[in-house]
Amino acid sequence: MAPRSSLRLKIVTSETTTHTHCPYCAFQCGVVMTDRADHAGVIDVRPDDDFPVNRGQMCIKGFTSAALLDHPERLTVPKIRGRAGRLLPARWDTALDFVAERLLRLRELHGPAALAAFGSGALTNEKTYLLGKFARLALQSPNVDYNGRYCMSSAAAGQNKAFGIDRGLPFPVSDIAHTKALLLWGANCAETLPPIMQWIFAQRDNGGALIVVDPRRTDTARAAALHLQPTPGSDLALANGLLYLALEEKLIDTAYIAARTDGFDDLRRAVLSYHPAHVERLTGVSTQDQLKAVRLLAEAPSSMLLSGRGPEQQSKGADTVLSFINLMLALGKVGKPYSGYGCLTGQGNGQGGREHGQKADQLPGYRHIEDAEHRAAIARVWGIDPAELPAKGKSAYELLDALGPEGGIRALLVFGSNVAVASPNALNVERRLASLDLLVVCDAFVNETARDAHVLLPVAQFAEEEGTMTNLEGRVILRQKVRPAPPEVKTDIEIFCELARRLGAGRHFQYTSAEQVFDELRRATAGARADYSGITYDKIRRNRGVFWPCPSVEHPGTPRLFAERFHHPNGRARFHAVHHRPAAELPDDAYPFYFTTGRYKEHYNSGAQTRRVSKLEEAKPEPKVEVHPRLAARLGVVEGDSLLVESRRGAVTFRVAVVPSIRPDTLFAPFHWGGRKAANVLTVPALDPTSRMPEFKVCAVRARRVSESN
Amino acid sequence: MRRKDLVIVGNGNAACRLLDELMSRGARDRYDITVFGEERGGAYNRVLLSKVLAGEAPDSIVTKPPAWYERNGVRLVSGTSVARIDTASRAVVAADGARQRYDVAVLATGSQPLVPPLEGMTTSEGDLRPGVFVYRTMDDCVRMRGCARAGDNAIVVGGGLLGLEAAKVLSDMGLHVTVIHVAKSLMNAQLDQMGGDMLEQHIERCGIFVRTGRTVEAICGEEAVEGCRLDDGSVLPADMVVLACGVRPRVDVARASNLPINKGIVVNDTMATQVPGIYAIGECAEHRGRLYGIVTPIWEQAAVLADVLTGANPQARYRGTKLYTRLKVAGVDVTSMGSTEPELESDDVLQVVETRKSTYRKLILRDGRLLGAQFVGNTAAAATLVQLFDRNDPLPADPLEALCPGGGAGPAAQAERVVCTCHKVSEATLREAIEGGACSLEAACAATKAGTGCGSCRGEVAQLVARHAPSPEVAGGRAVAVG
């Protein structure tokens, strides 16, 4: 790690500047951080003008990210819950011994499956890789999963089925500027990925058309030439309806379908029942608008469909993604210049996080844990017998729902995830967490999940360690160390090594640097779907990131996929006949409104970090529920009133924002807050049968005005 | 555990959708499934028959070719009618006497065309004479297409949804088409008199002649069809006659099996008949006194029945579907939902008539909610309204707003809206700066700090500059720079 400033001739005595990346979302803006030589001052964070993804832009979260480093609430020493129930500072050895002893005892009493680990899309590739290895070799448990299950799993499942590979975007983000028709489906990137808007505005300036599909007229939708505002949970029906019209209007590319795909005939027949009149009724989108959208997509020389969490976070999310891919394949766009399907990944390392083995069903390199060859390959790298690798474990929500004596999981280690806020049916998750025999939370702050923890272990933050991330384009980038962590803080990698040693698996965890872990990850992914074997730290530094797959050191990486072939053995993409089905819970007489969740620009995920940054907190101090003026009149509320929103699982009181931008049958609230403000108290834990994604985006609620004192 | 035998009688839209719903719930683990289809081949989508009449290959509307059944382990017995269900010995009995045991039987026998008893309509054997057609099956369409030649005269008896669809296709093929309709106006089940009249103008503009308030009394001609005699005594020459006088549920199998029948086969909220083990869905089923002939209720019924039969959700119930009809033949858009006329003194009616465009929009309101609606020629608002109708949600205080989709998002408090969230700059602040002379993107950003954080609002700032910058004369003759 060489600070960039040392390469310059500028005489700097009291400062160092380092090129690294923002700690938050999957855009991973390049940033330039300036630190005082004695690390005592506030660090300046500026967007990196030269990084080709954000090109000198950054959102307010990035600008304020340094506030996390010297934050007064930061956890700086390990803590153990004492007899009186209070968390007391402890020495590292004491804390780690305590954790290891309990883990060993619980494993002896209840078997290895009683131990579980929960990871995060915020962890670097190195940590992701080690967490999976730690769970399987040190805990010897099948139960490891991560919050990416709540984020990317539906898009991942869909892409794997259709293309045989899952990379969020199959092209660099800069390609967006050149596409002639861009459809953003359930993606409010003006708030969730603000710096991406420069590419979308560039697209418009280049004469391209923007279409947005969203139940809300978001800031992103306002920028669009055409906005379709479907009923929550009807996205699949709409996509199939568009394909029906494409067939009727003879807009499909039969030559492409014949040359590059399999399974179109089944799909064509399945789509025959999506007559526009029926689709209108399911979606509320008029035939005229359906036609406009599909004509724009089909007739433009290049077109893209990019999806966000709206259609994906549904109990049919994976099928919905398949319906998008079906459409773009049938129009002959996938793999052509500036064209195709992509998913806008959410979490910082949402992409890498799903590739390297912290998922219940996966091994590093996007290998499958139930595939004998894949098991053998990893066992070879890890120096074990394949039989020692546990089988597939429980997916995220199922894992959390199995915590405690009833479910059988007695100990949980959480790394970088605030599951108490981020999970559906949050009250249930809270109860489950409280029933554990051992809850260990490794984090930089005491978040909602840590409330019932037995042990807290303080870890280094983004600017205090190095490691790779894989951004939404599939570009592997390097976070550099800007300054040392506080003295009593360890990195997750150190914690894995220390705990593994105490659990008797020390020989598998002999690392002194992140780069060492990465070198093992390279070997483990060689020949796999997500092949990182040709990527080195040095190569990333030189090239401002390297796109996977990159199978050899000489290989330049792969910015664009699918131009020649897809990744199924026969090189062809596969259509999948998918059908609309209703959301798990729909409005009825008792709970008459749709409820859907989303984000604010100022906050990130569960808000565990951003709610502590004063500038962000001031800008958006609380979640507000969005209510259409007509519904507001019906409920008898005005702007600023308090509205009690209830689902079958719980109730939350929100302050009201009356906005005409939402459908009159739908309420919206952001999910960044915990406790009594947690939107996820309301959401339904129905899971997608393939991806196990919870249905965050649709449930049924009722609402009534309450006075302030309530 | 032994797999049970599930037999589906009928292979139309309802059976097809039921099969999909059963498969997605893993029904093959519980059931051996047999489907009896009267027509040869797999299932097709009857709603799309006009495509075949218009000349597309029959396969283009086939939803499940025979290979689908094979691949999914479903036994298809096609080209075979079912005579009755022997409920005592639990066997489905085919017309040829073959028996198929069942544990669960589902009747999805659909509808059959109503054929009025016209003089000269049938041969001595009782079949429709050559040149006379009903419009119901794939075979009907293939035969009709084989008969229709440009320049011929065709008479369509019935001015409902199917009749108009057939008339349009025949007219597009170059035939001289006349629609004879017994009621005073077209589509009288779905439209009021004014709506029907407007529709007639559209239909006649397509080149089709319409005679309303008339019936056909006889079909004339020695061998071939030569014409129709109407009730006013006039005779219209015709080379072909298409009967589209409505449908009635097919209940012959149910009747022969002694199932309770009213207008259709009577079912409860789980789609079960009174006889244990026998269910009915689709157009043949009568639920709470109502029969359905459109897609949405069939989907809902199929999902409920699949939930119940597979145990995926034994509590699933079908509660009925509201009426919603859509006619879409090229150039003519018609939508209708619910009642066509007010029913109570207190019901309110809102009508918008555009005489030159022949468009008609009508809302019937009760307590601020939609009791019915009709659209002829302009259906843009139908998609929004049908959802309000389905859920019985209130309309805007001024129901005219409901006819303007997208008009809901008014400019209320627009000026207070924050454009730049990084620096909290409102639209009003920006506008003031722009009108005060900051009339380029750069100047506006510099003056207000908007767009200097993440930059994501710069496009919007540029739009505001374009909208609010003083005109070139005022700004000293310089063009306004827009970023």
Tab-separated table of C-alpha atoms in Angstrom, chain A residues 188-339:
chain	number	residue	atom	x	y	z
A	188	ASN	CA	-34.802	4.661	-7.931
A	189	CYS	CA	-31.173	5.367	-8.660
A	190	ALA	CA	-31.497	9.131	-8.215
A	191	GLU	CA	-31.703	8.289	-4.507
A	192	THR	CA	-29.983	4.939	-4.238
A	193	LEU	CA	-27.013	5.466	-6.588
A	194	PRO	CA	-26.948	9.241	-7.154
A	195	PRO	CA	-23.645	9.434	-9.052
A	196	ILE	CA	-24.989	7.025	-11.682
A	197	MET	CA	-27.351	9.764	-12.821
A	198	GLN	CA	-24.516	11.407	-14.765
A	199	TRP	CA	-24.541	8.403	-17.103
A	200	ILE	CA	-28.312	8.522	-17.390
A	201	PHE	CA	-28.306	12.243	-18.171
A	202	ALA	CA	-25.545	11.627	-20.690
A	203	GLN	CA	-27.746	8.970	-22.262
A	204	ARG	CA	-30.517	11.525	-22.630
A	205	ASP	CA	-28.129	14.107	-24.036
A	206	ASN	CA	-27.053	11.509	-26.590
A	207	GLY	CA	-30.636	11.291	-27.785
A	208	GLY	CA	-31.656	8.216	-25.785
A	209	ALA	CA	-35.050	7.634	-24.230
A	210	LEU	CA	-35.533	6.817	-20.548
A	211	ILE	CA	-38.441	4.697	-19.324
A	212	VAL	CA	-39.050	4.118	-15.630
A	213	VAL	CA	-41.334	1.489	-14.118
A	214	ASP	CA	-42.088	2.210	-10.471
A	215	PRO	CA	-45.225	2.396	-8.300
A	216	ARG	CA	-43.895	5.783	-7.163
A	217	ARG	CA	-43.122	8.795	-9.286
A	218	THR	CA	-39.625	8.948	-7.852
A	219	ASP	CA	-36.959	11.510	-8.687
A	220	THR	CA	-35.732	8.941	-11.198
A	221	ALA	CA	-39.195	8.615	-12.738
A	222	ARG	CA	-39.429	12.377	-13.056
A	223	ALA	CA	-36.408	12.306	-15.322
A	224	ALA	CA	-38.069	9.797	-17.651
A	225	ALA	CA	-39.831	10.280	-20.950
A	226	LEU	CA	-42.271	7.531	-20.008
A	227	HIS	CA	-43.240	6.433	-16.519
A	228	LEU	CA	-45.318	3.306	-15.911
A	229	GLN	CA	-46.771	3.120	-12.412
A	230	PRO	CA	-47.852	-0.474	-11.818
A	231	THR	CA	-49.528	-2.018	-8.803
A	232	PRO	CA	-46.926	-3.320	-6.330
A	233	GLY	CA	-46.244	-6.977	-7.059
A	234	SER	CA	-47.438	-6.953	-10.680
A	235	ASP	CA	-44.082	-6.500	-12.431
A	236	LEU	CA	-43.934	-10.011	-13.843
A	237	ALA	CA	-47.381	-9.673	-15.419
A	238	LEU	CA	-46.321	-6.376	-16.974
A	239	ALA	CA	-43.114	-7.836	-18.426
A	240	ASN	CA	-44.999	-10.802	-19.859
A	241	GLY	CA	-47.571	-8.349	-21.220
A	242	LEU	CA	-44.824	-6.396	-22.972
A	243	LEU	CA	-43.564	-9.599	-24.535
A	244	TYR	CA	-47.099	-10.468	-25.645
A	245	LEU	CA	-47.287	-7.136	-27.429
A	246	ALA	CA	-43.819	-7.604	-28.903
A	247	LEU	CA	-45.023	-10.882	-30.386
A	248	GLU	CA	-48.242	-9.354	-31.654
A	249	GLU	CA	-46.450	-6.382	-33.166
A	250	LYS	CA	-43.771	-8.618	-34.679
A	251	LEU	CA	-41.035	-6.826	-32.775
A	252	ILE	CA	-39.106	-9.897	-31.744
A	253	ASP	CA	-35.786	-10.852	-33.310
A	254	THR	CA	-36.347	-14.340	-34.675
A	255	ALA	CA	-32.868	-14.653	-36.176
A	256	TYR	CA	-31.258	-13.873	-32.825
A	257	ILE	CA	-33.600	-16.235	-31.007
A	258	ALA	CA	-32.720	-19.053	-33.401
A	259	ALA	CA	-28.987	-18.399	-33.279
A	260	ARG	CA	-28.378	-17.726	-29.603
A	261	THR	CA	-31.148	-19.075	-27.378
A	262	ASP	CA	-33.052	-22.168	-26.271
A	263	GLY	CA	-36.616	-22.612	-25.082
A	264	PHE	CA	-38.426	-19.825	-26.910
A	265	ASP	CA	-41.340	-21.950	-28.051
A	266	ASP	CA	-42.425	-22.776	-24.498
A	267	LEU	CA	-42.125	-19.159	-23.496
A	268	ARG	CA	-44.085	-17.926	-26.504
A	269	ARG	CA	-46.948	-20.236	-25.639
A	270	ALA	CA	-46.909	-19.277	-21.972
A	271	VAL	CA	-47.038	-15.587	-22.815
A	272	LEU	CA	-50.150	-16.046	-24.996
A	273	SER	CA	-52.333	-15.605	-21.930
A	274	TYR	CA	-50.985	-12.107	-21.164
A	275	HIS	CA	-53.496	-10.231	-23.271
A	276	PRO	CA	-53.193	-6.476	-22.674
A	277	ALA	CA	-56.711	-6.225	-21.262
A	278	HIS	CA	-55.823	-8.757	-18.599
A	279	VAL	CA	-52.457	-7.133	-17.944
A	280	GLU	CA	-54.153	-3.738	-17.564
A	281	ARG	CA	-56.315	-5.150	-14.835
A	282	LEU	CA	-53.405	-6.730	-12.973
A	283	THR	CA	-51.014	-3.813	-13.330
A	284	GLY	CA	-53.089	-0.678	-13.822
A	285	VAL	CA	-50.837	0.210	-16.778
A	286	SER	CA	-52.775	1.101	-19.918
A	287	THR	CA	-52.311	-0.801	-23.153
A	288	GLN	CA	-51.191	2.435	-24.780
A	289	ASP	CA	-48.338	2.836	-22.291
A	290	GLN	CA	-47.415	-0.839	-22.574
A	291	LEU	CA	-47.155	-0.414	-26.322
A	292	LYS	CA	-45.091	2.773	-26.081
A	293	ALA	CA	-42.628	1.080	-23.751
A	294	VAL	CA	-42.142	-2.066	-25.787
A	295	ARG	CA	-41.825	-0.145	-29.042
A	296	LEU	CA	-39.148	2.089	-27.555
A	297	LEU	CA	-37.202	-0.939	-26.341
A	298	ALA	CA	-37.592	-2.941	-29.505
A	299	GLU	CA	-37.125	-0.311	-32.158
A	300	ALA	CA	-34.121	1.486	-30.671
A	301	PRO	CA	-30.851	0.272	-32.186
A	302	SER	CA	-29.633	-0.432	-28.661
A	303	SER	CA	-31.615	-0.872	-25.475
A	304	MET	CA	-31.095	-1.868	-21.868
A	305	LEU	CA	-33.324	-3.022	-19.072
A	306	LEU	CA	-31.860	-2.520	-15.602
A	307	SER	CA	-33.719	-3.690	-12.537
A	308	GLY	CA	-33.537	-2.658	-8.906
A	309	ARG	CA	-34.925	-4.059	-5.698
A	310	GLY	CA	-38.558	-3.187	-6.513
A	311	PRO	CA	-39.318	-6.208	-8.695
A	312	GLU	CA	-36.626	-8.375	-7.101
A	313	GLN	CA	-37.677	-8.185	-3.458
A	314	GLN	CA	-40.819	-10.197	-4.015
A	315	SER	CA	-41.770	-13.787	-3.365
A	316	LYS	CA	-41.620	-14.224	-7.148
A	317	GLY	CA	-38.510	-12.077	-7.598
A	318	ALA	CA	-36.419	-14.667	-9.407
A	319	ASP	CA	-39.203	-15.373	-11.910
A	320	THR	CA	-39.742	-11.658	-12.360
A	321	VAL	CA	-36.088	-11.193	-13.263
A	322	LEU	CA	-36.465	-14.071	-15.714
A	323	SER	CA	-39.417	-12.289	-17.311
A	324	PHE	CA	-37.180	-9.235	-17.880
A	325	ILE	CA	-34.421	-11.357	-19.362
A	326	ASN	CA	-36.963	-13.186	-21.560
A	327	LEU	CA	-38.087	-9.843	-22.933
A	328	MET	CA	-34.596	-8.564	-23.712
A	329	LEU	CA	-33.534	-11.876	-25.233
A	330	ALA	CA	-36.652	-12.036	-27.394
A	331	LEU	CA	-35.961	-8.510	-28.640
A	332	GLY	CA	-32.480	-9.740	-29.555
A	333	LYS	CA	-30.666	-7.222	-27.380
A	334	VAL	CA	-28.579	-9.205	-24.918
A	335	GLY	CA	-24.895	-9.233	-25.842
A	336	LYS	CA	-25.235	-6.503	-28.471
A	337	PRO	CA	-23.393	-3.202	-27.993
A	338	TYR	CA	-24.862	-0.975	-25.266
A	339	SER	CA	-27.716	-3.432	-24.801
